[in-house]
Amino acid sequence: MKVVAVIPARFASTRFPGKPLVLIDGVEMVVHVARRAALARSVDRIIVATDHDAVRDVATRAGFDAVMTRADHPSGTDRVAEAALPLDVDLVVNVQGDEPLLDPEHIDAAVAPFASDAALQMGSLKTPLRDAADLWNPNCAKVVADANDFAIYFSRSPIPFVRDAMDGEPVREWRPEFDGMFFKHIGLYVYRKEFLRRFTAMPPSRLEQIEKLEQLRAIEAGIRIKVPTVESDSWGVDTPADLERMRDRVGGRKE
């Protein structure tokens, strides 16, 4: 299989304009992400898909392919599709452009099931959730899966709801019986190229619009999403405060 990883890097982020170019340990965030993605064994090519000349130039100077895409895409997935659909590839990996500590093994874990399942159209990942704050945090998407690691549902709410333990009230402290019960969704996606074409042509679905979770569009359309479990977590940069925490993680100086 030919596999391309596409990093959508929108410059005019509503919450954090210019985010792809912020420096972490002296290196632009989008370059950190591309370098981490390039370590994945399953990927043949890395592309940065952006709407801004400066992001393109930074990526190309770092040795990565970059393409200019429309500025008005409603989502990163649509930007990924514009960059990837013209290519001669089998699988497209949507790598979040704001995760400079991306684990390359996450990409390999998400890609692996496609080699043995010709019917599989879409994949993602999950990791055990171990923090009560994340359990109740609507910005942390949760997923429940069946015995074969196919997603049943994604939600911003705690799922499954443990009736006997929760009793309608948020649980403020993690309980040992919760271990292995809850899973955080990791927002890295793999698509067969032709399914990505179909997916981005579909209108937003009812549950997608309610939860504001794009992957529910596929669930409502009857598409099975494979979500293997990985042990390591992922961390994104959505706000300037997140950036400061990320700089502390990476150990870089503040620029």
mmCIF file of C-alpha atoms in Angstrom:
data_model
loop_
_atom_site.group_PDB
_atom_site.id
_atom_site.type_symbol
_atom_site.label_atom_id
_atom_site.label_comp_id
_atom_site.label_asym_id
_atom_site.label_seq_id
_atom_site.Cartn_x
_atom_site.Cartn_y
_atom_site.Cartn_z
ATOM 1 C CA MET A 1 0.000 0.000 0.000
ATOM 2 C CA LYS A 2 1.101 3.532 -0.734
ATOM 3 C CA VAL A 3 0.587 5.704 2.332
ATOM 4 C CA VAL A 4 0.702 9.493 2.521
ATOM 5 C CA ALA A 5 0.496 11.444 5.760
ATOM 6 C CA VAL A 6 -1.039 14.883 5.336
ATOM 7 C CA ILE A 7 -0.690 17.556 8.009
ATOM 8 C CA PRO A 8 -3.396 20.239 7.725
ATOM 9 C CA ALA A 9 -1.864 23.527 8.896
ATOM 10 C CA ARG A 10 -4.371 26.358 8.814
ATOM 11 C CA PHE A 11 -2.728 29.677 9.586
ATOM 12 C CA ALA A 12 -5.821 31.690 10.498
ATOM 13 C CA SER A 13 -6.956 29.584 13.458
ATOM 14 C CA THR A 14 -9.848 31.250 15.270
ATOM 15 C CA ARG A 15 -8.532 30.478 18.751
ATOM 16 C CA PHE A 16 -4.825 30.739 17.953
ATOM 17 C CA PRO A 17 -3.875 32.610 14.750
ATOM 18 C CA GLY A 18 -0.493 31.689 13.341
ATOM 19 C CA LYS A 19 -0.326 28.498 15.401
ATOM 20 C CA PRO A 20 1.634 26.372 12.867
ATOM 21 C CA LEU A 21 4.561 28.812 13.051
ATOM 22 C CA VAL A 22 4.929 29.181 16.828
ATOM 23 C CA LEU A 23 8.369 28.157 18.024
ATOM 24 C CA ILE A 24 9.002 25.257 20.359
ATOM 25 C CA ASP A 25 12.660 24.808 21.241
ATOM 26 C CA GLY A 26 13.446 27.108 18.326
ATOM 27 C CA VAL A 27 11.571 25.031 15.734
ATOM 28 C CA GLU A 28 8.184 25.792 14.191
ATOM 29 C CA MET A 29 5.412 23.546 15.466
ATOM 30 C CA VAL A 30 4.453 22.303 12.008
ATOM 31 C CA VAL A 31 8.055 21.165 11.460
ATOM 32 C CA HIS A 32 8.050 19.296 14.775
ATOM 33 C CA VAL A 33 4.910 17.449 13.655
ATOM 34 C CA ALA A 34 6.308 16.630 10.212
ATOM 35 C CA ARG A 35 9.551 15.308 11.660
ATOM 36 C CA ARG A 36 7.677 13.051 14.073
ATOM 37 C CA ALA A 37 5.371 11.783 11.315
ATOM 38 C CA ALA A 38 8.379 11.016 9.117
ATOM 39 C CA LEU A 39 9.570 8.511 11.745
ATOM 40 C CA ALA A 40 6.538 6.294 11.139
ATOM 41 C CA ARG A 41 7.607 3.125 9.313
ATOM 42 C CA SER A 42 4.329 2.850 7.396
ATOM 43 C CA VAL A 43 4.424 6.273 5.708
ATOM 44 C CA ASP A 44 5.881 6.819 2.246
ATOM 45 C CA ARG A 45 5.423 10.578 1.990
ATOM 46 C CA ILE A 46 4.688 13.583 4.221
ATOM 47 C CA ILE A 47 2.756 16.604 2.943
ATOM 48 C CA VAL A 48 1.932 19.822 4.762
ATOM 49 C CA ALA A 49 -1.377 21.217 3.496
ATOM 50 C CA THR A 50 -1.734 24.898 4.288
ATOM 51 C CA ASP A 51 -3.464 28.115 3.307
ATOM 52 C CA HIS A 52 -0.507 30.415 3.949
ATOM 53 C CA ASP A 53 2.733 31.077 2.069
ATOM 54 C CA ALA A 54 4.819 31.345 5.241
ATOM 55 C CA VAL A 55 3.772 27.887 6.452
ATOM 56 C CA ARG A 56 4.516 26.424 3.028
ATOM 57 C CA ASP A 57 7.944 28.044 2.979
ATOM 58 C CA VAL A 58 8.845 26.822 6.472
ATOM 59 C CA ALA A 59 7.834 23.267 5.598
ATOM 60 C CA THR A 60 9.774 23.195 2.337
ATOM 61 C CA ARG A 61 12.888 24.660 3.953
ATOM 62 C CA ALA A 62 12.708 21.804 6.449
ATOM 63 C CA GLY A 63 12.693 19.330 3.571
ATOM 64 C CA PHE A 64 9.002 18.435 3.410
ATOM 65 C CA ASP A 65 6.504 18.660 0.580
ATOM 66 C CA ALA A 66 3.897 21.374 1.018
ATOM 67 C CA VAL A 67 0.827 22.289 -0.998
ATOM 68 C CA MET A 68 -1.338 25.373 -0.947
ATOM 69 C CA THR A 69 -5.014 24.697 -0.297
ATOM 70 C CA ARG A 70 -8.152 26.809 -0.143
ATOM 71 C CA ALA A 71 -8.542 29.104 2.831
ATOM 72 C CA ASP A 72 -12.253 28.405 3.312
ATOM 73 C CA HIS A 73 -12.248 24.692 4.145
ATOM 74 C CA PRO A 74 -14.734 23.903 6.951
ATOM 75 C CA SER A 75 -12.424 21.304 8.510
ATOM 76 C CA GLY A 76 -8.922 19.908 8.475
ATOM 77 C CA THR A 77 -10.259 16.764 6.816
ATOM 78 C CA ASP A 78 -11.428 18.779 3.819
ATOM 79 C CA ARG A 79 -7.985 20.373 3.586
ATOM 80 C CA VAL A 80 -6.378 16.934 3.731
ATOM 81 C CA ALA A 81 -8.678 15.717 0.964
ATOM 82 C CA GLU A 82 -7.777 18.604 -1.353
ATOM 83 C CA ALA A 83 -4.089 17.742 -0.968
ATOM 84 C CA ALA A 84 -4.368 13.951 -1.115
ATOM 85 C CA LEU A 85 -7.115 13.063 -3.581
ATOM 86 C CA PRO A 86 -5.065 13.911 -6.713
ATOM 87 C CA LEU A 87 -2.255 11.585 -5.570
ATOM 88 C CA ASP A 88 -1.598 7.986 -6.554
ATOM 89 C CA VAL A 89 -1.939 6.552 -3.033
ATOM 90 C CA ASP A 90 -3.983 3.899 -1.264
ATOM 91 C CA LEU A 91 -4.194 5.286 2.264
ATOM 92 C CA VAL A 92 -4.338 8.846 3.566
ATOM 93 C CA VAL A 93 -3.338 9.610 7.165
ATOM 94 C CA ASN A 94 -4.736 12.798 8.656
ATOM 95 C CA VAL A 95 -2.119 13.953 11.177
ATOM 96 C CA GLN A 96 -3.148 16.764 13.503
ATOM 97 C CA GLY A 97 -0.892 19.759 12.909
ATOM 98 C CA ASP A 98 -0.842 20.851 16.539
ATOM 99 C CA GLU A 99 0.732 17.769 18.167
ATOM 100 C CA PRO A 100 4.503 18.363 18.186
ATOM 101 C CA LEU A 101 5.033 15.304 20.418
ATOM 102 C CA LEU A 102 3.197 13.000 18.029
ATOM 103 C CA ASP A 103 4.147 9.361 18.625
ATOM 104 C CA PRO A 104 5.142 7.889 15.223
ATOM 105 C CA GLU A 105 3.995 4.482 16.428
ATOM 106 C CA HIS A 106 0.456 5.860 16.594
ATOM 107 C CA ILE A 107 0.497 6.238 12.820
ATOM 108 C CA ASP A 108 1.784 2.690 12.369
ATOM 109 C CA ALA A 109 -0.840 1.311 14.761
ATOM 110 C CA ALA A 110 -3.668 3.069 12.908
ATOM 111 C CA VAL A 111 -2.410 1.973 9.477
ATOM 112 C CA ALA A 112 -1.693 -1.672 10.363
ATOM 113 C CA PRO A 113 -5.287 -3.033 10.279
ATOM 114 C CA PHE A 114 -5.720 -1.968 6.654
ATOM 115 C CA ALA A 115 -3.156 -4.539 5.521
ATOM 116 C CA SER A 116 -5.329 -7.456 6.617
ATOM 117 C CA ASP A 117 -8.848 -6.081 6.105
ATOM 118 C CA ALA A 118 -9.690 -5.084 2.539
ATOM 119 C CA ALA A 119 -13.153 -3.913 3.608
ATOM 120 C CA LEU A 120 -11.828 -1.431 6.160
ATOM 121 C CA GLN A 121 -12.411 2.162 5.042
ATOM 122 C CA MET A 122 -11.516 4.311 8.057
ATOM 123 C CA GLY A 123 -9.410 3.969 11.175
ATOM 124 C CA SER A 124 -8.395 5.928 14.233
ATOM 125 C CA LEU A 125 -7.052 5.197 17.739
ATOM 126 C CA LYS A 126 -7.984 5.063 21.388
ATOM 127 C CA THR A 127 -5.990 5.064 24.614
ATOM 128 C CA PRO A 128 -7.027 4.147 28.166
ATOM 129 C CA LEU A 129 -8.397 7.119 30.058
ATOM 130 C CA ARG A 130 -7.002 7.409 33.570
ATOM 131 C CA ASP A 131 -8.012 10.871 34.775
ATOM 132 C CA ALA A 132 -11.373 11.877 36.238
ATOM 133 C CA ALA A 133 -10.919 15.439 34.953
ATOM 134 C CA ASP A 134 -10.591 14.169 31.366
ATOM 135 C CA LEU A 135 -13.578 11.913 31.872
ATOM 136 C CA TRP A 136 -15.814 14.952 32.401
ATOM 137 C CA ASN A 137 -13.942 17.323 30.080
ATOM 138 C CA PRO A 138 -16.053 17.936 26.936
ATOM 139 C CA ASN A 139 -12.893 18.803 25.004
ATOM 140 C CA CYS A 140 -11.670 15.240 25.550
ATOM 141 C CA ALA A 141 -13.614 12.947 23.224
ATOM 142 C CA LYS A 142 -14.382 9.463 24.474
ATOM 143 C CA VAL A 143 -15.059 6.309 22.467
ATOM 144 C CA VAL A 144 -16.645 2.931 23.160
ATOM 145 C CA ALA A 145 -15.732 0.021 20.906
ATOM 146 C CA ASP A 146 -16.850 -3.543 20.349
ATOM 147 C CA ALA A 147 -14.802 -6.680 21.021
ATOM 148 C CA ASN A 148 -13.059 -6.300 17.648
ATOM 149 C CA ASP A 149 -12.018 -2.669 18.230
ATOM 150 C CA PHE A 150 -14.642 -1.150 15.957
ATOM 151 C CA ALA A 151 -16.053 2.093 17.324
ATOM 152 C CA ILE A 152 -19.650 1.965 18.509
ATOM 153 C CA TYR A 153 -19.924 5.638 19.446
ATOM 154 C CA PHE A 154 -17.864 8.747 20.163
ATOM 155 C CA SER A 155 -18.976 11.402 22.635
ATOM 156 C CA ARG A 156 -17.851 14.406 24.617
ATOM 157 C CA SER A 157 -19.744 12.920 27.571
ATOM 158 C CA PRO A 158 -18.476 10.066 29.743
ATOM 159 C CA ILE A 159 -19.263 6.817 27.953
ATOM 160 C CA PRO A 160 -20.124 4.257 29.089
ATOM 161 C CA PHE A 161 -22.141 5.755 31.930
ATOM 162 C CA VAL A 162 -21.485 3.696 35.068
ATOM 163 C CA ARG A 163 -24.913 3.822 36.658
ATOM 164 C CA ASP A 164 -24.024 2.277 40.019
ATOM 165 C CA ALA A 165 -20.911 4.415 40.494
ATOM 166 C CA MET A 166 -21.941 7.755 39.028
ATOM 167 C CA ASP A 167 -25.552 8.108 40.145
ATOM 168 C CA GLY A 168 -25.992 11.181 37.986
ATOM 169 C CA GLU A 169 -23.109 13.135 39.535
ATOM 170 C CA PRO A 170 -19.649 13.851 38.126
ATOM 171 C CA VAL A 171 -16.952 11.658 39.645
ATOM 172 C CA ARG A 172 -14.163 13.933 40.858
ATOM 173 C CA GLU A 173 -11.673 11.224 41.821
ATOM 174 C CA TRP A 174 -10.522 8.318 39.692
ATOM 175 C CA ARG A 175 -11.654 4.955 41.009
ATOM 176 C CA PRO A 176 -9.739 1.684 40.535
ATOM 177 C CA GLU A 177 -12.810 0.013 39.076
ATOM 178 C CA PHE A 178 -12.712 2.525 36.217
ATOM 179 C CA ASP A 179 -9.387 1.152 34.941
ATOM 180 C CA GLY A 180 -9.864 -0.275 31.458
ATOM 181 C CA MET A 181 -13.446 0.969 31.300
ATOM 182 C CA PHE A 182 -13.016 4.345 29.600
ATOM 183 C CA PHE A 183 -11.082 5.229 26.469
ATOM 184 C CA LYS A 184 -9.970 8.579 25.117
ATOM 185 C CA HIS A 185 -10.197 9.043 21.373
ATOM 186 C CA ILE A 186 -6.943 10.068 19.711
ATOM 187 C CA GLY A 187 -7.740 12.275 16.736
ATOM 188 C CA LEU A 188 -5.492 10.705 14.140
ATOM 189 C CA TYR A 189 -7.350 9.226 11.150
ATOM 190 C CA VAL A 190 -6.583 6.857 8.296
ATOM 191 C CA TYR A 191 -8.796 6.667 5.201
ATOM 192 C CA ARG A 192 -8.752 4.661 2.037
ATOM 193 C CA LYS A 193 -8.416 7.393 -0.561
ATOM 194 C CA GLU A 194 -11.704 6.710 -2.331
ATOM 195 C CA PHE A 195 -13.580 6.658 0.960
ATOM 196 C CA LEU A 196 -12.047 10.020 1.875
ATOM 197 C CA ARG A 197 -13.512 11.354 -1.359
ATOM 198 C CA ARG A 198 -16.949 10.013 -0.370
ATOM 199 C CA PHE A 199 -16.665 11.156 3.224
ATOM 200 C CA THR A 200 -15.877 14.775 2.407
ATOM 201 C CA ALA A 201 -18.760 14.833 -0.090
ATOM 202 C CA MET A 202 -21.263 13.773 2.582
ATOM 203 C CA PRO A 203 -23.210 16.522 4.359
ATOM 204 C CA PRO A 204 -22.631 16.866 8.112
ATOM 205 C CA SER A 205 -24.782 14.337 9.941
ATOM 206 C CA ARG A 206 -27.260 14.906 12.759
ATOM 207 C CA LEU A 207 -25.114 13.457 15.552
ATOM 208 C CA GLU A 208 -22.001 15.134 14.153
ATOM 209 C CA GLN A 209 -23.701 18.509 14.447
ATOM 210 C CA ILE A 210 -24.955 17.760 17.960
ATOM 211 C CA GLU A 211 -21.643 16.532 19.395
ATOM 212 C CA LYS A 212 -19.380 18.532 17.038
ATOM 213 C CA LEU A 213 -17.439 15.340 16.320
ATOM 214 C CA GLU A 214 -16.803 14.785 12.625
ATOM 215 C CA GLN A 215 -16.220 11.026 12.901
ATOM 216 C CA LEU A 216 -19.890 10.537 13.829
ATOM 217 C CA ARG A 217 -20.711 11.293 10.183
ATOM 218 C CA ALA A 218 -19.146 7.958 9.278
ATOM 219 C CA ILE A 219 -20.837 6.120 12.163
ATOM 220 C CA GLU A 220 -24.258 7.409 11.098
ATOM 221 C CA ALA A 221 -23.567 6.351 7.521
ATOM 222 C CA GLY A 222 -22.896 2.798 8.694
ATOM 223 C CA ILE A 223 -19.131 2.939 8.173
ATOM 224 C CA ARG A 224 -17.108 0.870 10.615
ATOM 225 C CA ILE A 225 -14.152 2.713 12.166
ATOM 226 C CA LYS A 226 -11.319 0.585 13.511
ATOM 227 C CA VAL A 227 -9.862 2.017 16.744
ATOM 228 C CA PRO A 228 -6.883 -0.032 17.997
ATOM 229 C CA THR A 229 -5.644 0.722 21.499
ATOM 230 C CA VAL A 230 -2.307 2.434 22.086
ATOM 231 C CA GLU A 231 -0.843 2.979 25.520
ATOM 232 C CA SER A 232 0.692 6.433 25.042
ATOM 233 C CA ASP A 233 -1.454 9.561 25.030
ATOM 234 C CA SER A 234 -1.293 12.576 22.725
ATOM 235 C CA TRP A 235 -1.282 16.285 23.520
ATOM 236 C CA GLY A 236 -2.469 19.085 21.277
ATOM 237 C CA VAL A 237 -1.897 22.846 21.319
ATOM 238 C CA ASP A 238 -5.219 24.650 21.063
ATOM 239 C CA THR A 239 -4.460 27.828 23.037
ATOM 240 C CA PRO A 240 -1.456 29.951 24.059
ATOM 241 C CA ALA A 241 -1.690 28.338 27.518
ATOM 242 C CA ASP A 242 -1.360 24.909 25.890
ATOM 243 C CA LEU A 243 1.710 26.180 24.062
ATOM 244 C CA GLU A 244 3.436 27.092 27.328
ATOM 245 C CA ARG A 245 2.718 23.626 28.714
ATOM 246 C CA MET A 246 4.024 22.059 25.515
ATOM 247 C CA ARG A 247 7.220 24.086 25.707
ATOM 248 C CA ASP A 248 7.700 22.760 29.220
ATOM 249 C CA ARG A 249 7.168 19.195 27.954
ATOM 250 C CA VAL A 250 9.624 19.583 25.122
ATOM 251 C CA GLY A 251 12.076 21.410 27.335
ATOM 252 C CA GLY A 252 12.465 24.295 24.924
ATOM 253 C CA ARG A 253 12.999 27.932 25.777
ATOM 254 C CA LYS A 254 10.220 30.487 25.281
ATOM 255 C CA GLU A 255 10.651 32.411 22.055
#
